[in-house]
PDB file of C-alpha atoms in Angstrom:
ATOM      1  CA  MET A  21      57.711 280.069   8.405  1.00 52.00           C
ATOM      2  CA  THR A  22      56.688 276.369   6.798  1.00 53.00           C
ATOM      3  CA  GLN A  23      56.820 273.473   8.510  1.00 54.00           C
ATOM      4  CA  ASP A  24      58.681 270.315   7.738  1.00 55.00           C
ATOM      5  CA  ARG A  25      56.275 267.002   8.174  1.00 54.00           C
ATOM      6  CA  PRO A  26      57.686 264.674  10.253  1.00 55.00           C
ATOM      7  CA  ALA A  27      60.297 262.635   8.453  1.00 54.00           C
ATOM      8  CA  SER A  28      59.189 259.356  10.581  1.00 55.00           C
ATOM      9  CA  SER A  29      55.352 259.029   9.639  1.00 59.00           C
ATOM     10  CA  GLY A  30      55.686 257.862   6.333  1.00 61.00           C
ATOM     11  CA  HIS A  31      58.611 255.315   7.426  1.00 64.00           C
ATOM     12  CA  GLY A  32      56.379 253.963  10.130  1.00 64.00           C
ATOM     13  CA  LYS A  33      53.256 253.348   8.350  1.00 67.00           C
ATOM     14  CA  ARG A  34      55.767 251.269   5.665  1.00 68.00           C
ATOM     15  CA  ARG A  35      56.796 249.309   8.571  1.00 69.00           C
ATOM     16  CA  GLY A  36      53.193 248.533   9.508  1.00 69.00           C
ATOM     17  CA  ARG A  37      52.747 247.183   6.038  1.00 73.00           C
ATOM     18  CA  ARG A  38      55.588 244.599   6.068  1.00 74.00           C
ATOM     19  CA  ALA A  39      54.635 243.912   9.331  1.00 71.00           C
ATOM     20  CA  ARG A  40      50.959 243.055   8.433  1.00 76.00           C
ATOM     21  CA  ARG A  41      53.269 241.300   5.081  1.00 74.00           C
ATOM     22  CA  ILE A  42      55.318 239.064   7.391  1.00 72.00           C
ATOM     23  CA  VAL A  43      52.361 237.872   9.322  1.00 71.00           C
ATOM     24  CA  ILE A  44      50.778 236.937   6.396  1.00 73.00           C
ATOM     25  CA  SER A  45      53.023 235.081   4.917  1.00 67.00           C
ATOM     26  CA  LEU A  46      53.944 233.337   7.946  1.00 69.00           C
ATOM     27  CA  ALA A  47      49.968 232.717   8.625  1.00 69.00           C
ATOM     28  CA  VAL A  48      49.228 231.088   4.622  1.00 68.00           C
ATOM     29  CA  LEU A  49      53.112 228.866   5.761  1.00 65.00           C
ATOM     30  CA  VAL A  50      51.615 227.613   8.905  1.00 64.00           C
ATOM     31  CA  ALA A  51      48.396 226.690   7.362  1.00 66.00           C
ATOM     32  CA  VAL A  52      49.711 224.926   4.201  1.00 65.00           C
ATOM     33  CA  LEU A  53      51.808 222.932   7.128  1.00 63.00           C
ATOM     34  CA  VAL A  54      49.339 221.674   9.079  1.00 62.00           C
ATOM     35  CA  ALA A  55      47.379 221.050   6.239  1.00 69.00           C
ATOM     36  CA  ALA A  56      50.238 218.618   4.464  1.00 69.00           C
ATOM     37  CA  ASP A  57      50.726 217.587   7.493  1.00 65.00           C
ATOM     38  CA  PHE A  58      47.393 215.921   8.135  1.00 72.00           C
ATOM     39  CA  GLY A  59      47.453 214.769   4.400  1.00 76.00           C
ATOM     40  CA  LEU A  60      49.993 213.511   5.215  1.00 77.00           C
ATOM     41  CA  ALA A  61      48.176 211.268   8.343  1.00 79.00           C
ATOM     42  CA  ALA A  62      45.463 210.359   6.286  1.00 82.00           C
ATOM     43  CA  TYR A  63      47.556 208.968   3.760  1.00 81.00           C
ATOM     44  CA  ALA A  64      48.898 207.320   6.357  1.00 82.00           C
ATOM     45  CA  GLU A  65      45.679 205.591   7.617  1.00 84.00           C
ATOM     46  CA  HIS A  66      44.551 205.114   5.097  1.00 83.00           C
ATOM     47  CA  THR A  67      47.205 203.025   3.980  1.00 82.00           C
ATOM     48  CA  VAL A  68      47.009 200.525   7.632  1.00 83.00           C
ATOM     49  CA  SER A  69      43.355 200.664   7.040  1.00 85.00           C
ATOM     50  CA  GLN A  70      43.565 198.507   3.796  1.00 83.00           C
ATOM     51  CA  LYS A  71      45.360 196.585   5.243  1.00 83.00           C
ATOM     52  CA  ALA A  72      43.615 196.128   8.284  1.00 83.00           C
ATOM     53  CA  ARG A  73      40.564 194.992   5.620  1.00 84.00           C
ATOM     54  CA  GLU A  74      42.932 192.690   3.708  1.00 83.00           C
ATOM     55  CA  GLN A  75      43.346 190.875   6.956  1.00 77.00           C
ATOM     56  CA  LEU A  76      40.505 191.002   8.573  1.00 79.00           C
ATOM     57  CA  LYS A  77      38.268 190.087   5.532  1.00 78.00           C
ATOM     58  CA  LEU A  78      36.598 192.691   5.703  1.00 83.00           C
ATOM     59  CA  THR A  79      34.173 193.778   3.043  1.00 81.00           C
ATOM     60  CA  ASP A  80      35.107 197.261   4.162  1.00 84.00           C
ATOM     61  CA  ASP A  81      37.551 199.948   5.262  1.00 87.00           C
ATOM     62  CA  PRO A  82      38.118 200.072   8.587  1.00 89.00           C
ATOM     63  CA  SER A  83      38.957 203.064  11.177  1.00 91.00           C
ATOM     64  CA  VAL A  84      41.932 204.384  11.850  1.00 90.00           C
ATOM     65  CA  THR A  85      42.843 207.169  13.348  1.00 90.00           C
ATOM     66  CA  ILE A  86      46.069 208.053  14.386  1.00 87.00           C
ATOM     67  CA  HIS A  87      46.847 209.901  17.221  1.00 88.00           C
ATOM     68  CA  GLY A  88      49.602 212.806  17.883  1.00 84.00           C
ATOM     69  CA  PHE A  89      50.817 216.407  16.099  1.00 81.00           C
ATOM     70  CA  PRO A  90      52.935 217.307  14.230  1.00 84.00           C
ATOM     71  CA  PHE A  91      52.168 213.944  12.621  1.00 82.00           C
ATOM     72  CA  THR A  92      55.665 214.828  10.554  1.00 83.00           C
ATOM     73  CA  THR A  93      57.923 214.180  13.584  1.00 84.00           C
ATOM     74  CA  GLN A  94      56.636 211.133  14.165  1.00 84.00           C
ATOM     75  CA  ALA A  95      56.505 209.688  10.604  1.00 85.00           C
ATOM     76  CA  ILE A  96      60.200 211.020  10.804  1.00 85.00           C
ATOM     77  CA  SER A  97      61.196 209.167  14.084  1.00 86.00           C
ATOM     78  CA  GLY A  98      59.092 206.082  13.081  1.00 86.00           C
ATOM     79  CA  ASP A  99      57.596 206.669  15.714  1.00 90.00           C
ATOM     80  CA  TYR A 100      53.868 206.339  16.735  1.00 89.00           C
ATOM     81  CA  SER A 101      52.697 207.190  21.154  1.00 89.00           C
ATOM     82  CA  HIS A 102      48.719 205.789  19.709  1.00 91.00           C
ATOM     83  CA  ILE A 103      46.960 204.604  17.177  1.00 91.00           C
ATOM     84  CA  SER A 104      43.037 203.818  17.413  1.00 93.00           C
ATOM     85  CA  LEU A 105      41.734 200.881  15.356  1.00 92.00           C
ATOM     86  CA  SER A 106      37.925 200.045  14.687  1.00 92.00           C
ATOM     87  CA  ALA A 107      36.292 197.742  12.064  1.00 90.00           C
ATOM     88  CA  SER A 108      33.160 195.750  12.587  1.00 90.00           C
ATOM     89  CA  GLY A 109      31.686 192.437  10.729  1.00 88.00           C
ATOM     90  CA  VAL A 110      35.325 190.536  11.884  1.00 87.00           C
ATOM     91  CA  PRO A 111      34.142 187.428  10.531  1.00 85.00           C
ATOM     92  CA  ILE A 112      36.130 184.967  13.575  1.00 81.00           C
ATOM     93  CA  GLN A 113      35.797 181.012  13.004  1.00 77.00           C
ATOM     94  CA  GLU A 114      32.127 180.327  13.115  1.00 79.00           C
ATOM     95  CA  LEU A 115      31.172 184.376  13.792  1.00 84.00           C
ATOM     96  CA  ARG A 116      29.807 186.431  11.074  1.00 85.00           C
ATOM     97  CA  ASP A 117      29.704 189.750  12.486  1.00 88.00           C
ATOM     98  CA  VAL A 118      32.081 190.466  15.650  1.00 89.00           C
ATOM     99  CA  ALA A 119      33.160 193.918  16.193  1.00 91.00           C
ATOM    100  CA  VAL A 120      36.658 194.513  16.933  1.00 90.00           C
ATOM    101  CA  ASN A 121      38.206 197.899  18.332  1.00 92.00           C
ATOM    102  CA  ALA A 122      42.449 198.016  19.604  1.00 91.00           C
ATOM    103  CA  GLU A 123      45.155 200.716  20.948  1.00 93.00           C
ATOM    104  CA  LEU A 124      48.199 199.917  19.794  1.00 92.00           C
ATOM    105  CA  ASN A 125      50.169 202.383  21.685  1.00 93.00           C
ATOM    106  CA  ASP A 126      54.214 203.033  21.655  1.00 93.00           C
ATOM    107  CA  VAL A 127      54.014 202.064  17.555  1.00 90.00           C
ATOM    108  CA  THR A 128      57.146 201.363  15.556  1.00 90.00           C
ATOM    109  CA  ALA A 129      56.888 201.920  11.768  1.00 85.00           C
ATOM    110  CA  PRO A 130      59.014 203.105   9.290  1.00 83.00           C
ATOM    111  CA  LEU A 131      57.601 206.025   7.092  1.00 77.00           C
ATOM    112  CA  SER A 132      59.429 203.972   3.751  1.00 78.00           C
ATOM    113  CA  ASP A 133      57.224 200.865   4.654  1.00 76.00           C
ATOM    114  CA  LEU A 134      54.664 202.255   5.753  1.00 73.00           C
ATOM    115  CA  ILE A 135      53.508 204.932   2.489  1.00 70.00           C
ATOM    116  CA  HIS A 136      54.605 202.170   0.385  1.00 73.00           C
ATOM    117  CA  GLY A 137      51.883 199.790   2.386  1.00 69.00           C
ATOM    118  CA  ASN A 138      54.630 197.171   4.425  1.00 75.00           C
ATOM    119  CA  THR A 139      52.562 197.279   7.447  1.00 73.00           C
ATOM    120  CA  ASP A 140      54.288 193.685   8.509  1.00 75.00           C
ATOM    121  CA  ALA A 141      57.066 196.088   9.950  1.00 76.00           C
ATOM    122  CA  ILE A 142      54.701 197.754  12.292  1.00 83.00           C
ATOM    123  CA  LYS A 143      55.742 196.581  15.549  1.00 88.00           C
ATOM    124  CA  ILE A 144      53.557 197.198  18.632  1.00 90.00           C
ATOM    125  CA  GLY A 145      54.558 197.674  21.858  1.00 92.00           C
ATOM    126  CA  GLN A 146      51.146 197.229  23.795  1.00 91.00           C
ATOM    127  CA  LEU A 147      48.021 196.225  22.916  1.00 90.00           C
ATOM    128  CA  GLN A 148      44.333 196.110  24.236  1.00 91.00           C
ATOM    129  CA  ALA A 149      41.829 194.829  22.451  1.00 89.00           C
ATOM    130  CA  GLN A 150      38.063 194.074  22.756  1.00 90.00           C
ATOM    131  CA  VAL A 151      35.876 191.775  20.421  1.00 90.00           C
ATOM    132  CA  THR A 152      32.109 192.333  20.730  1.00 93.00           C
ATOM    133  CA  ILE A 153      29.449 189.095  19.613  1.00 93.00           C
ATOM    134  CA  LYS A 154      26.212 190.405  19.116  1.00 94.00           C
ATOM    135  CA  ALA A 155      23.090 187.329  20.575  1.00 94.00           C
ATOM    136  CA  SER A 156      23.048 187.486  16.522  1.00 93.00           C
ATOM    137  CA  ASP A 157      26.256 185.717  16.875  1.00 92.00           C
ATOM    138  CA  ILE A 158      26.018 184.069  19.869  1.00 93.00           C
ATOM    139  CA  ALA A 159      22.195 182.167  18.293  1.00 93.00           C
ATOM    140  CA  ARG A 160      24.250 180.945  15.788  1.00 90.00           C
ATOM    141  CA  VAL A 161      26.301 178.987  18.311  1.00 91.00           C
ATOM    142  CA  ASP A 162      24.445 175.153  18.565  1.00 91.00           C
ATOM    143  CA  PRO A 163      22.597 174.256  20.450  1.00 91.00           C
ATOM    144  CA  LEU A 164      21.290 178.007  21.065  1.00 92.00           C
ATOM    145  CA  THR A 165      20.016 177.370  17.217  1.00 91.00           C
ATOM    146  CA  LYS A 166      16.531 175.859  18.545  1.00 88.00           C
ATOM    147  CA  ILE A 167      15.885 179.177  20.729  1.00 89.00           C
ATOM    148  CA  GLU A 168      14.405 181.217  18.724  1.00 91.00           C
ATOM    149  CA  ASP A 169      14.367 185.342  18.936  1.00 92.00           C
ATOM    150  CA  LEU A 170      17.304 184.914  20.875  1.00 93.00           C
ATOM    151  CA  ARG A 171      18.016 187.832  23.768  1.00 94.00           C
ATOM    152  CA  ILE A 172      21.092 188.457  25.805  1.00 94.00           C
ATOM    153  CA  GLU A 173      20.836 190.874  28.737  1.00 95.00           C
ATOM    154  CA  PRO A 174      23.550 191.415  32.321  1.00 96.00           C
ATOM    155  CA  SER A 175      22.589 189.878  35.014  1.00 94.00           C
ATOM    156  CA  SER A 176      24.560 189.622  38.440  1.00 93.00           C
ATOM    157  CA  ILE A 177      26.281 186.564  39.290  1.00 93.00           C
ATOM    158  CA  GLU A 178      24.530 185.915  42.647  1.00 92.00           C
ATOM    159  CA  TYR A 179      21.505 186.471  41.569  1.00 90.00           C
ATOM    160  CA  VAL A 180      22.468 184.077  38.771  1.00 91.00           C
ATOM    161  CA  GLN A 181      22.854 180.707  41.034  1.00 87.00           C
ATOM    162  CA  THR A 182      20.754 181.908  43.708  1.00 83.00           C
ATOM    163  CA  GLY A 183      17.372 183.927  42.581  1.00 79.00           C
ATOM    164  CA  GLN A 184      18.584 186.877  44.836  1.00 79.00           C
ATOM    165  CA  GLU A 185      20.360 190.303  43.814  1.00 75.00           C
ATOM    166  CA  ALA A 186      23.417 190.456  46.716  1.00 65.00           C
ATOM    167  CA  THR A 187      23.066 191.896  49.433  1.00 64.00           C
ATOM    168  CA  ASP A 188      25.618 195.018  51.046  1.00 57.00           C
ATOM    169  CA  ASN A 189      27.182 194.022  53.562  1.00 53.00           C
ATOM    170  CA  SER A 190      30.603 194.837  52.605  1.00 45.00           C
ATOM    171  CA  ASP A 191      31.227 192.126  55.179  1.00 45.00           C
ATOM    172  CA  SER A 192      30.549 188.995  52.637  1.00 43.00           C
ATOM    173  CA  THR A 193      30.665 191.349  49.281  1.00 43.00           C
ATOM    174  CA  ALA A 194      33.066 192.872  47.637  1.00 43.00           C
ATOM    175  CA  THR A 195      32.904 196.197  46.635  1.00 44.00           C
ATOM    176  CA  ASN A 196      36.438 196.880  44.348  1.00 47.00           C
ATOM    177  CA  THR A 197      35.418 195.829  41.091  1.00 48.00           C
ATOM    178  CA  GLU A 198      39.513 195.000  40.934  1.00 51.00           C
ATOM    179  CA  ASP A 199      39.221 192.331  43.231  1.00 56.00           C
ATOM    180  CA  GLN A 200      36.689 190.717  40.830  1.00 69.00           C
ATOM    181  CA  ASP A 201      36.790 188.020  38.997  1.00 78.00           C
ATOM    182  CA  LYS A 202      36.949 189.503  35.447  1.00 89.00           C
ATOM    183  CA  SER A 203      37.118 185.791  34.148  1.00 91.00           C
ATOM    184  CA  LYS A 204      33.714 185.646  34.282  1.00 93.00           C
ATOM    185  CA  ALA A 205      30.438 187.127  34.409  1.00 95.00           C
ATOM    186  CA  GLY A 206      26.666 186.498  35.148  1.00 95.00           C
ATOM    187  CA  ILE A 207      24.273 186.268  31.812  1.00 96.00           C
ATOM    188  CA  ARG A 208      20.351 186.208  31.437  1.00 94.00           C
ATOM    189  CA  VAL A 209      19.779 184.429  28.309  1.00 94.00           C
ATOM    190  CA  SER A 210      16.424 184.008  26.860  1.00 92.00           C
ATOM    191  CA  GLY A 211      13.651 183.420  23.670  1.00 90.00           C
ATOM    192  CA  ASP A 212      11.019 181.258  23.116  1.00 87.00           C
ATOM    193  CA  VAL A 213      11.238 177.339  22.861  1.00 82.00           C
ATOM    194  CA  GLN A 214       7.699 174.113  21.603  1.00 77.00           C
ATOM    195  CA  ILE A 215       7.379 172.747  24.699  1.00 73.00           C
ATOM    196  CA  ALA A 216       4.828 169.823  24.212  1.00 73.00           C
ATOM    197  CA  GLY A 217       4.270 171.691  20.731  1.00 77.00           C
ATOM    198  CA  GLN A 218       3.319 175.056  22.389  1.00 78.00           C
ATOM    199  CA  LYS A 219       5.842 178.078  22.361  1.00 82.00           C
ATOM    200  CA  ILE A 220       7.097 179.045  25.369  1.00 81.00           C
ATOM    201  CA  GLU A 221       9.194 182.638  25.722  1.00 86.00           C
ATOM    202  CA  ILE A 222      11.908 180.915  28.448  1.00 87.00           C
ATOM    203  CA  PHE A 223      14.365 182.911  30.367  1.00 90.00           C
ATOM    204  CA  CYS A 224      17.970 180.769  32.390  1.00 91.00           C
ATOM    205  CA  PHE A 225      20.185 182.361  33.814  1.00 93.00           C
ATOM    206  CA  ALA A 226      23.183 181.089  33.431  1.00 95.00           C
ATOM    207  CA  LEU A 227      27.166 181.999  34.234  1.00 96.00           C
ATOM    208  CA  ILE A 228      29.975 182.921  31.155  1.00 95.00           C
ATOM    209  CA  GLU A 229      33.215 181.735  31.877  1.00 94.00           C
ATOM    210  CA  LEU A 230      36.177 182.386  29.237  1.00 91.00           C
ATOM    211  CA  HIS A 231      38.283 179.287  28.952  1.00 88.00           C
ATOM    212  CA  GLY A 232      41.001 180.375  27.027  1.00 83.00           C
ATOM    213  CA  THR A 233      39.674 182.090  23.293  1.00 80.00           C
ATOM    214  CA  SER A 234      36.228 179.989  24.304  1.00 86.00           C
ATOM    215  CA  ILE A 235      32.940 181.543  26.472  1.00 89.00           C
ATOM    216  CA  ASP A 236      31.856 178.997  27.584  1.00 94.00           C
ATOM    217  CA  ILE A 237      28.156 179.193  28.693  1.00 95.00           C
ATOM    218  CA  VAL A 238      26.695 177.027  31.992  1.00 95.00           C
ATOM    219  CA  PRO A 239      23.476 177.674  32.836  1.00 94.00           C
ATOM    220  CA  GLN A 240      22.249 177.388  36.441  1.00 92.00           C
ATOM    221  CA  ARG A 241      18.474 177.701  36.368  1.00 89.00           C
ATOM    222  CA  LEU A 242      15.230 178.865  34.289  1.00 89.00           C
ATOM    223  CA  GLN A 243      12.249 180.547  35.178  1.00 85.00           C
ATOM    224  CA  TYR A 244       9.193 181.889  32.906  1.00 77.00           C
ATOM    225  CA  GLY A 245       8.781 185.351  33.277  1.00 64.00           C
ATOM    226  CA  ASN A 246      11.213 187.336  33.755  1.00 55.00           C
ATOM    227  CA  ASP A 247      13.942 188.914  36.383  1.00 56.00           C
ATOM    228  CA  LYS A 248      10.837 190.978  37.737  1.00 59.00           C
ATOM    229  CA  GLU A 249       8.243 188.420  37.445  1.00 60.00           C
ATOM    230  CA  THR A 250       9.374 184.828  38.568  1.00 59.00           C
ATOM    231  CA  THR A 251       7.701 181.761  38.437  1.00 72.00           C
ATOM    232  CA  VAL A 252       9.138 178.557  38.944  1.00 68.00           C
ATOM    233  CA  VAL A 253       9.458 176.513  36.580  1.00 75.00           C
ATOM    234  CA  PRO A 254       9.701 172.585  37.351  1.00 78.00           C
ATOM    235  CA  ALA A 255      13.159 170.190  38.052  1.00 80.00           C
ATOM    236  CA  ALA A 256      11.723 167.659  35.089  1.00 82.00           C
ATOM    237  CA  VAL A 257      11.728 170.802  32.925  1.00 79.00           C
ATOM    238  CA  GLN A 258      15.098 172.563  33.729  1.00 83.00           C
ATOM    239  CA  LYS A 259      15.938 169.117  33.308  1.00 83.00           C
ATOM    240  CA  ALA A 260      14.789 168.815  29.968  1.00 83.00           C
ATOM    241  CA  LEU A 261      15.404 172.379  28.751  1.00 83.00           C
ATOM    242  CA  LEU A 262      19.125 173.089  30.661  1.00 88.00           C
ATOM    243  CA  PRO A 263      20.924 171.722  27.851  1.00 88.00           C
ATOM    244  CA  ASN A 264      19.659 173.778  25.376  1.00 85.00           C
ATOM    245  CA  PHE A 265      21.040 176.685  26.694  1.00 90.00           C
ATOM    246  CA  LYS A 266      24.877 174.984  27.665  1.00 92.00           C
ATOM    247  CA  ALA A 267      27.010 175.999  24.502  1.00 93.00           C
ATOM    248  CA  SER A 268      30.957 176.925  23.898  1.00 92.00           C
ATOM    249  CA  ILE A 269      31.797 179.546  21.753  1.00 88.00           C
ATOM    250  CA  ASP A 270      35.260 179.350  20.349  1.00 83.00           C
ATOM    251  CA  THR A 271      37.099 183.099  19.168  1.00 76.00           C
ATOM    252  CA  GLY A 272      39.770 181.151  17.504  1.00 68.00           C
ATOM    253  CA  SER A 273      42.854 183.018  17.633  1.00 64.00           C
ATOM    254  CA  LEU A 274      41.989 186.319  18.034  1.00 72.00           C
ATOM    255  CA  PRO A 275      43.191 189.759  16.157  1.00 74.00           C
ATOM    256  CA  PHE A 276      46.188 190.978  16.380  1.00 73.00           C
ATOM    257  CA  GLU A 277      47.755 187.866  19.199  1.00 73.00           C
ATOM    258  CA  VAL A 278      45.305 189.028  21.905  1.00 80.00           C
ATOM    259  CA  THR A 279      45.252 186.968  25.528  1.00 81.00           C
ATOM    260  CA  PRO A 280      41.666 186.913  26.760  1.00 87.00           C
ATOM    261  CA  THR A 281      42.058 188.356  29.814  1.00 89.00           C
ATOM    262  CA  ALA A 282      37.985 189.356  30.701  1.00 93.00           C
ATOM    263  CA  VAL A 283      34.398 188.766  29.837  1.00 94.00           C
ATOM    264  CA  GLN A 284      31.806 191.714  29.984  1.00 94.00           C
ATOM    265  CA  VAL A 285      27.789 190.782  29.099  1.00 95.00           C
ATOM    266  CA  ASN A 286      25.832 193.746  27.802  1.00 95.00           C
ATOM    267  CA  SER A 287      22.755 194.253  26.884  1.00 95.00           C
ATOM    268  CA  GLY A 288      22.569 192.243  23.281  1.00 95.00           C
ATOM    269  CA  SER A 289      26.023 191.257  23.080  1.00 95.00           C
ATOM    270  CA  VAL A 290      28.749 189.596  24.617  1.00 95.00           C
ATOM    271  CA  THR A 291      32.033 191.768  25.106  1.00 94.00           C
ATOM    272  CA  ILE A 292      36.128 189.889  25.478  1.00 92.00           C
ATOM    273  CA  LYS A 293      38.882 192.418  26.418  1.00 91.00           C
ATOM    274  CA  GLY A 294      42.285 190.699  26.170  1.00 89.00           C
ATOM    275  CA  GLU A 295      45.521 192.651  25.753  1.00 88.00           C
ATOM    276  CA  ALA A 296      48.671 191.867  23.618  1.00 86.00           C
ATOM    277  CA  LYS A 297      52.293 192.928  24.589  1.00 88.00           C
ATOM    278  CA  ASN A 298      55.281 193.017  20.972  1.00 88.00           C
ATOM    279  CA  VAL A 299      52.923 191.569  18.321  1.00 85.00           C
ATOM    280  CA  THR A 300      53.455 192.957  14.508  1.00 82.00           C
ATOM    281  CA  PHE A 301      50.428 194.759  12.659  1.00 80.00           C
ATOM    282  CA  SER A 302      50.301 191.167  11.047  1.00 71.00           C
ATOM    283  CA  GLY A 303      49.046 189.138  13.822  1.00 65.00           C
ATOM    284  CA  ALA A 304      45.715 191.773  12.854  1.00 67.00           C
ATOM    285  CA  SER A 305      44.882 187.987  10.910  1.00 65.00           C
ATOM    286  CA  SER A 306      41.945 186.712  12.520  1.00 58.00           C
ATOM    287  CA  GLY A 307      40.987 183.087  13.274  1.00 52.00           C
ATOM    288  CA  ARG A 308      38.716 181.458  10.466  1.00 45.00           C
TER     289      ARG A 308
END
């Protein structure tokens, strides 16, 4: 007596092969769509980067990142939640090597305009930006040009004004950073100056204050040595040298029509932070 093979065995194998083909086809399709999405995003980023390069008078394309995935759905609607832009070597007024970083939120950009490079149609709901000025650029500003090998470091306002660091007494010291005045900061400017024919290293402790689109360096006191080993500078020498450290840096019209709100001193640079609302991408042009 002959035993028949189950008829379902061959059908099961065929169904398994068919299912694998479907899964592979879907995987390939997803890969193609993802690649196309990234390609379209890269093209849009390149278009915005080239336009920003033109408006900011740069020699190289700035970095532009359009956040969010998938890009295609954002492009079709013309609404982008977050775009980042960063550039270096931006010329602003007498400055030549300014770094600009901007975070663009709630951006409206019709796809047709974006593809054709019409960035004038790009609307920015909210924008946070920061402009960083290097010590080498600050040294271009008169009368700081008289100081050789100019260097800058952050310092506390308390130390600038008194030569002593603030105590930890919570009754007299604001510990909440939100309560601090961010329109000014302490700065230590150092370099070599000529005194009676001799080159002497001087440290100037000053306040750096934000006034509109300008930052003012207001010297308070001088010392030889550094902030660890203080040598008293005679009053007559202080009076003669302090004006060499007083300067005003005009940042002109900041990119993206940003209103400066805070100044921060870093090691080797000064950063101005600001924000803007309901501006256009054409406002990226910096003041010359």
